[in-house]
PDB file of C-alpha atoms in Angstrom:
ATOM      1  CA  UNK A 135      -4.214  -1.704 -70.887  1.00  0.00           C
ATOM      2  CA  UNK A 136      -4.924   0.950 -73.272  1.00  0.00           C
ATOM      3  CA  UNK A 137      -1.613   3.569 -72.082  1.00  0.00           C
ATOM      4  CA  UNK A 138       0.868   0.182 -71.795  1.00  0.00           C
ATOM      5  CA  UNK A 139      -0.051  -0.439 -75.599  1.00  0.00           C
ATOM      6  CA  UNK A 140       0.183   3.063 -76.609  1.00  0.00           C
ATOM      7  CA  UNK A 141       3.471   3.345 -75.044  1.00  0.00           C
ATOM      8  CA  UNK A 142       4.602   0.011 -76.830  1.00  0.00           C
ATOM      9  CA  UNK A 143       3.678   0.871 -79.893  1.00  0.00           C
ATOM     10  CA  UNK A 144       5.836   4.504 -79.528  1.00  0.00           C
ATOM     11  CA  UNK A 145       8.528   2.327 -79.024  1.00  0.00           C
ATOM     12  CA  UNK A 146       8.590   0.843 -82.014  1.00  0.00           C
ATOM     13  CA  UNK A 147       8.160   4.008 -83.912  1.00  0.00           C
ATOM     14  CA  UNK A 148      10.966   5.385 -81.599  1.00  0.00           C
ATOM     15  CA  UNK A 149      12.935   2.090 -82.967  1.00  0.00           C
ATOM     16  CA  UNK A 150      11.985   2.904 -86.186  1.00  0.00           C
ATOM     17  CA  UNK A 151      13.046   6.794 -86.132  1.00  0.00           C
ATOM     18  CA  UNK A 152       9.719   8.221 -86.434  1.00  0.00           C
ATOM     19  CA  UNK A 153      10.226  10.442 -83.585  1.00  0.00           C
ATOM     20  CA  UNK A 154       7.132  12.467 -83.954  1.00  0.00           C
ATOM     21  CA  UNK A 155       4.827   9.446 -84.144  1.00  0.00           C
ATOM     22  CA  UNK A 156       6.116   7.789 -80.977  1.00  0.00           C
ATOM     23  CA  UNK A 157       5.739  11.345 -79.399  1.00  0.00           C
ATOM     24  CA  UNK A 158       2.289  11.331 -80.452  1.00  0.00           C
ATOM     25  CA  UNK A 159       1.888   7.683 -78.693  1.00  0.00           C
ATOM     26  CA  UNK A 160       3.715   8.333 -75.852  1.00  0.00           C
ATOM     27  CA  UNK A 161       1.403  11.383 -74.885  1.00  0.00           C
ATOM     28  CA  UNK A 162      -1.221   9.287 -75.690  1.00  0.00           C
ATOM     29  CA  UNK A 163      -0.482   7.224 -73.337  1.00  0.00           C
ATOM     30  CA  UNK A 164       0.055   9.857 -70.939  1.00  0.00           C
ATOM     31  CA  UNK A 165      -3.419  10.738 -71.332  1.00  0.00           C
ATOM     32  CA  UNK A 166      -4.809   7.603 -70.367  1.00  0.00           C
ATOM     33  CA  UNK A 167      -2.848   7.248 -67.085  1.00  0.00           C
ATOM     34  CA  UNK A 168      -0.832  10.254 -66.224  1.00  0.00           C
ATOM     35  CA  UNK A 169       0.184   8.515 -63.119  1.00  0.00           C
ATOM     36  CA  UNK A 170       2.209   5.645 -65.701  1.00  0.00           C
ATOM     37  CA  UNK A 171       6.106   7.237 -65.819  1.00  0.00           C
ATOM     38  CA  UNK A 172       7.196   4.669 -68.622  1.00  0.00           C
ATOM     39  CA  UNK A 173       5.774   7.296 -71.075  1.00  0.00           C
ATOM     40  CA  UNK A 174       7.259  10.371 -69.683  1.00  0.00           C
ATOM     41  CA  UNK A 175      10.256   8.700 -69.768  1.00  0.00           C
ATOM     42  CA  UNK A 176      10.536   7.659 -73.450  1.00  0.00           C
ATOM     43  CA  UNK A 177       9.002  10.897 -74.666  1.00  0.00           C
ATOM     44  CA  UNK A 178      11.760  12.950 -72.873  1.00  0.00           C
ATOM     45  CA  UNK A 179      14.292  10.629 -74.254  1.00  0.00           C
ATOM     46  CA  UNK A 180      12.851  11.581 -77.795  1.00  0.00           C
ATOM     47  CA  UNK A 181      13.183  15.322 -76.561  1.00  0.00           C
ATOM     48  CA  UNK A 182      16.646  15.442 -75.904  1.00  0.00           C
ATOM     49  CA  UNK A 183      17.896  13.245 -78.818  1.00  0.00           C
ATOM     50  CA  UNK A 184      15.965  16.028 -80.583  1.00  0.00           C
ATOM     51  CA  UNK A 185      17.663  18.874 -78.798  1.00  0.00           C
ATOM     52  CA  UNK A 186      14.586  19.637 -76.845  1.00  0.00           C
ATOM     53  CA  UNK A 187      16.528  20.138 -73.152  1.00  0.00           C
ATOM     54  CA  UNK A 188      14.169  22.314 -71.268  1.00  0.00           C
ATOM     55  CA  UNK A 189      11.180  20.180 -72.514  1.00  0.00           C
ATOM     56  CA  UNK A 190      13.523  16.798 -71.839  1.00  0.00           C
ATOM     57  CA  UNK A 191      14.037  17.710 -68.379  1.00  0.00           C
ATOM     58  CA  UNK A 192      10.455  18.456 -67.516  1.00  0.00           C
ATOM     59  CA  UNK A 193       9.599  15.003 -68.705  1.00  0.00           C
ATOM     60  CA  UNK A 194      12.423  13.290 -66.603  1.00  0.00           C
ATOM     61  CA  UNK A 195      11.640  15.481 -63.447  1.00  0.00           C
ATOM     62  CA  UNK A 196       7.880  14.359 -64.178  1.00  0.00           C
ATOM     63  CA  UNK A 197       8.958  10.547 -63.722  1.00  0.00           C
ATOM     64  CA  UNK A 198      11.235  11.231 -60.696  1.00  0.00           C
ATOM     65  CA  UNK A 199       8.232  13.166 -58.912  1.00  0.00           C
ATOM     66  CA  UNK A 200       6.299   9.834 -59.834  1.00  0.00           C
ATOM     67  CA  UNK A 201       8.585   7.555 -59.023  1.00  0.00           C
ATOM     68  CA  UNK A 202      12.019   8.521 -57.300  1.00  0.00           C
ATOM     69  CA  UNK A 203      13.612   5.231 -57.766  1.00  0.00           C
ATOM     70  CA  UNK A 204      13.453   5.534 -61.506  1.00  0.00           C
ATOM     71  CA  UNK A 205      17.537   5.639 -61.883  1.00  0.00           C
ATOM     72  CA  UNK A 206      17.587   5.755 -65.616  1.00  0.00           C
ATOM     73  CA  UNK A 207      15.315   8.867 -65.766  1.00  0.00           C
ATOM     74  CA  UNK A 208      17.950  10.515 -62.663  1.00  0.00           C
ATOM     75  CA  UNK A 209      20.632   9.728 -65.029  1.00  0.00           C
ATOM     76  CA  UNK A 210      18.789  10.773 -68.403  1.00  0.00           C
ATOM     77  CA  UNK A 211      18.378  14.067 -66.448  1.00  0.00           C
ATOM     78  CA  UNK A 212      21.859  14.798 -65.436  1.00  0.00           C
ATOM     79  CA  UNK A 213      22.723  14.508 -68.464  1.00  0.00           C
ATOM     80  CA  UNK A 214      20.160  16.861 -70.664  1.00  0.00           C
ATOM     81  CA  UNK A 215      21.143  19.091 -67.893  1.00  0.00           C
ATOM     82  CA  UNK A 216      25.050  19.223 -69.059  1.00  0.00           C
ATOM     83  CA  UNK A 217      24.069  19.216 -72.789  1.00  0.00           C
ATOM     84  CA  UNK A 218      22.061  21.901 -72.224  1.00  0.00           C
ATOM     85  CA  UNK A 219      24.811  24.350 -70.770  1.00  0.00           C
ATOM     86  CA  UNK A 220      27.306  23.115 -73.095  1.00  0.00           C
ATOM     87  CA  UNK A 221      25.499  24.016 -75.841  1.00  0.00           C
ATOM     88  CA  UNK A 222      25.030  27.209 -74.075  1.00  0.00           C
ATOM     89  CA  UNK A 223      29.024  27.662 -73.360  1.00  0.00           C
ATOM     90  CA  UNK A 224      29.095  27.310 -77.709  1.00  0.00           C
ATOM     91  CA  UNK A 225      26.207  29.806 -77.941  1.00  0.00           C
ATOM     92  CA  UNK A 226      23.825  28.047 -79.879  1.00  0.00           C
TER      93      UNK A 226
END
């Protein structure tokens, strides 16, 4: 379907390091089925490797409010959470 191949075709941009592009895809994607968490998830993992907490962790809440079982997304979470207050503890 239509959000499956948008959200494949982020990842390979992601793969490729053309972060905004597989953002782009990914919320593509999201648009077609905002009930799909596989694109939630990879855009918040873009997010945080680009320092993007806050928006990082509304994307991985979004998945776990879609689907709880989703441990990677649990995990991703946790651990935008601590990156975000250590980066707070350095003041930056």
């Amino acid at each position: 379907d239509l959000a499956t191949a948008f959200n494949d075709r982020g990842q390979i941009k992601y793969l490729r390091v053309e972060f905004a592009a597989a953002m782009e895809d990914y919320t593509a994607a999201i648009h077609c089925q905002p009930g799909f968490e596989v694109p939630y998830y990879n855009r918040g993992l873009v997010l945080y490797r680009l320092g993007c907490f806050d928006e990082a962790m509304k994307d991985f809440r979004k998945v776990l409010e879609l689907n709880p079982q989703f441990e990677d997304a649990a995990l991703s979470l946790k651990q935008a959470i601590l990156d975000k207050e250590e980066k707070q503890k350095r003041g930056y």
